[in-house]
XYZ file of C-alpha atoms in Angstrom:
144
model
C 108.414 131.494 111.234
C 106.319 134.184 112.906
C 106.322 137.456 111.021
C 105.001 139.659 113.795
C 108.276 141.410 114.645
C 108.484 144.879 113.113
C 112.031 144.412 111.825
C 111.217 141.200 109.907
C 109.250 143.076 107.228
C 111.771 142.205 104.506
C 111.083 138.451 104.772
C 107.382 138.727 103.980
C 106.183 137.310 100.708
C 103.903 140.301 100.138
C 103.903 142.288 96.930
C 104.120 146.069 97.017
C 100.645 147.569 97.138
C 99.458 151.157 97.085
C 97.220 150.549 100.107
C 98.390 150.396 103.705
C 97.982 147.051 105.424
C 96.630 145.888 108.757
C 99.327 143.776 110.346
C 98.097 140.277 111.087
C 96.890 140.077 114.675
C 99.570 138.956 117.109
C 98.261 137.345 120.301
C 101.074 138.986 122.309
C 99.514 142.375 121.646
C 96.378 143.884 123.127
C 95.565 146.097 120.133
C 95.788 145.610 116.392
C 98.555 147.564 114.633
C 98.270 149.422 111.337
C 101.313 149.341 109.106
C 102.336 152.463 107.204
C 104.715 150.446 105.018
C 103.782 150.152 101.380
C 106.439 147.586 100.482
C 107.134 145.085 103.248
C 109.793 143.356 101.139
C 112.083 146.399 101.289
C 114.638 146.179 104.124
C 114.016 148.737 106.880
C 117.429 150.317 106.226
C 116.113 151.412 102.807
C 112.402 151.824 103.598
C 111.265 155.271 102.474
C 107.606 154.685 103.245
C 105.821 155.578 106.451
C 105.211 159.036 107.885
C 107.855 161.393 109.236
C 107.207 163.031 112.614
C 109.196 165.234 114.976
C 110.673 163.988 118.240
C 111.254 166.143 121.302
C 112.144 165.783 124.951
C 111.890 167.817 128.136
C 115.069 169.459 129.404
C 114.901 171.767 132.385
C 111.105 171.963 132.038
C 111.364 173.129 128.423
C 110.345 170.995 125.453
C 113.421 170.682 123.228
C 113.476 169.278 119.651
C 115.501 166.063 119.233
C 115.129 165.218 115.570
C 112.800 163.243 113.348
C 111.564 159.672 113.063
C 109.602 157.685 110.538
C 106.478 155.844 111.735
C 106.309 152.282 110.448
C 103.289 151.040 112.428
C 100.855 152.354 115.004
C 98.119 151.196 117.374
C 96.059 152.600 120.223
C 98.653 151.198 122.660
C 101.921 152.154 120.963
C 104.019 152.975 117.942
C 106.895 151.559 115.906
C 109.396 154.095 114.540
C 112.647 154.146 112.638
C 115.151 156.767 113.825
C 118.798 157.461 114.539
C 118.315 159.369 117.781
C 120.132 158.087 120.895
C 117.055 156.593 122.570
C 117.208 153.417 124.633
C 114.723 151.251 126.516
C 112.978 153.182 129.282
C 113.682 156.644 127.846
C 110.740 158.999 127.348
C 110.196 161.308 124.405
C 107.399 163.110 122.581
C 105.999 162.292 119.146
C 104.777 165.467 117.433
C 102.629 165.869 114.356
C 101.043 169.179 113.470
C 99.649 170.595 116.747
C 99.543 167.247 118.569
C 102.215 165.993 120.986
C 102.082 162.699 122.930
C 104.593 161.320 125.421
C 106.045 157.835 124.732
C 108.377 155.421 126.468
C 110.736 153.128 124.535
C 109.862 149.483 125.251
C 112.100 147.754 122.720
C 114.853 148.518 120.269
C 116.474 146.769 117.363
C 119.559 148.089 115.578
C 119.074 148.143 111.817
C 122.418 149.528 110.652
C 124.902 151.794 112.415
C 122.923 154.321 114.487
C 119.651 153.543 112.706
C 117.230 151.751 115.052
C 113.719 150.433 114.983
C 112.058 151.404 118.269
C 108.852 150.153 119.806
C 107.260 152.608 122.219
C 104.129 152.698 124.342
C 101.981 155.769 124.813
C 102.057 157.570 128.162
C 99.028 159.809 128.382
C 96.758 161.558 130.805
C 93.763 161.351 128.502
C 93.072 158.814 125.717
C 91.900 161.702 123.544
C 95.551 162.828 123.215
C 96.508 159.536 121.606
C 93.368 159.333 119.502
C 93.974 162.852 118.134
C 97.523 161.877 117.144
C 96.388 158.622 115.522
C 93.670 160.496 113.619
C 96.220 163.044 112.369
C 98.555 160.232 111.288
C 95.762 158.366 109.520
C 94.716 161.522 107.669
C 98.278 162.317 106.572
C 99.063 158.697 105.629
C 95.605 158.144 104.078
C 95.036 154.877 105.970
């Protein structure tokens, strides 16, 4: 069984470690992902690891807060988050951490339990420096 899907973390035979892990390379992906999960055996519905960020959207040309999400993995091309916000495939939203904000588009979703979803999103950016600044901030906060 391939263990590259983000929501299959609980079936890994990996012990809990204090260090963050590089997810094994998946040939469907262009860039390697870094996992922020400390214990891949814990079901996502109960996973308290990762890094919490703010989500926002644009309404009438004003950036409006939506809620929070928990980052489970990240790469230069996208991000995997756990949240209960009403986002669906194709919707755009911002990921915010500290003074950095980057626009994303939902590319896949998987319901975990009730309103809780695991979302895969790709970055939408004007300049790669925007994404790199966000990834650097996440890596510093998560100590990857």
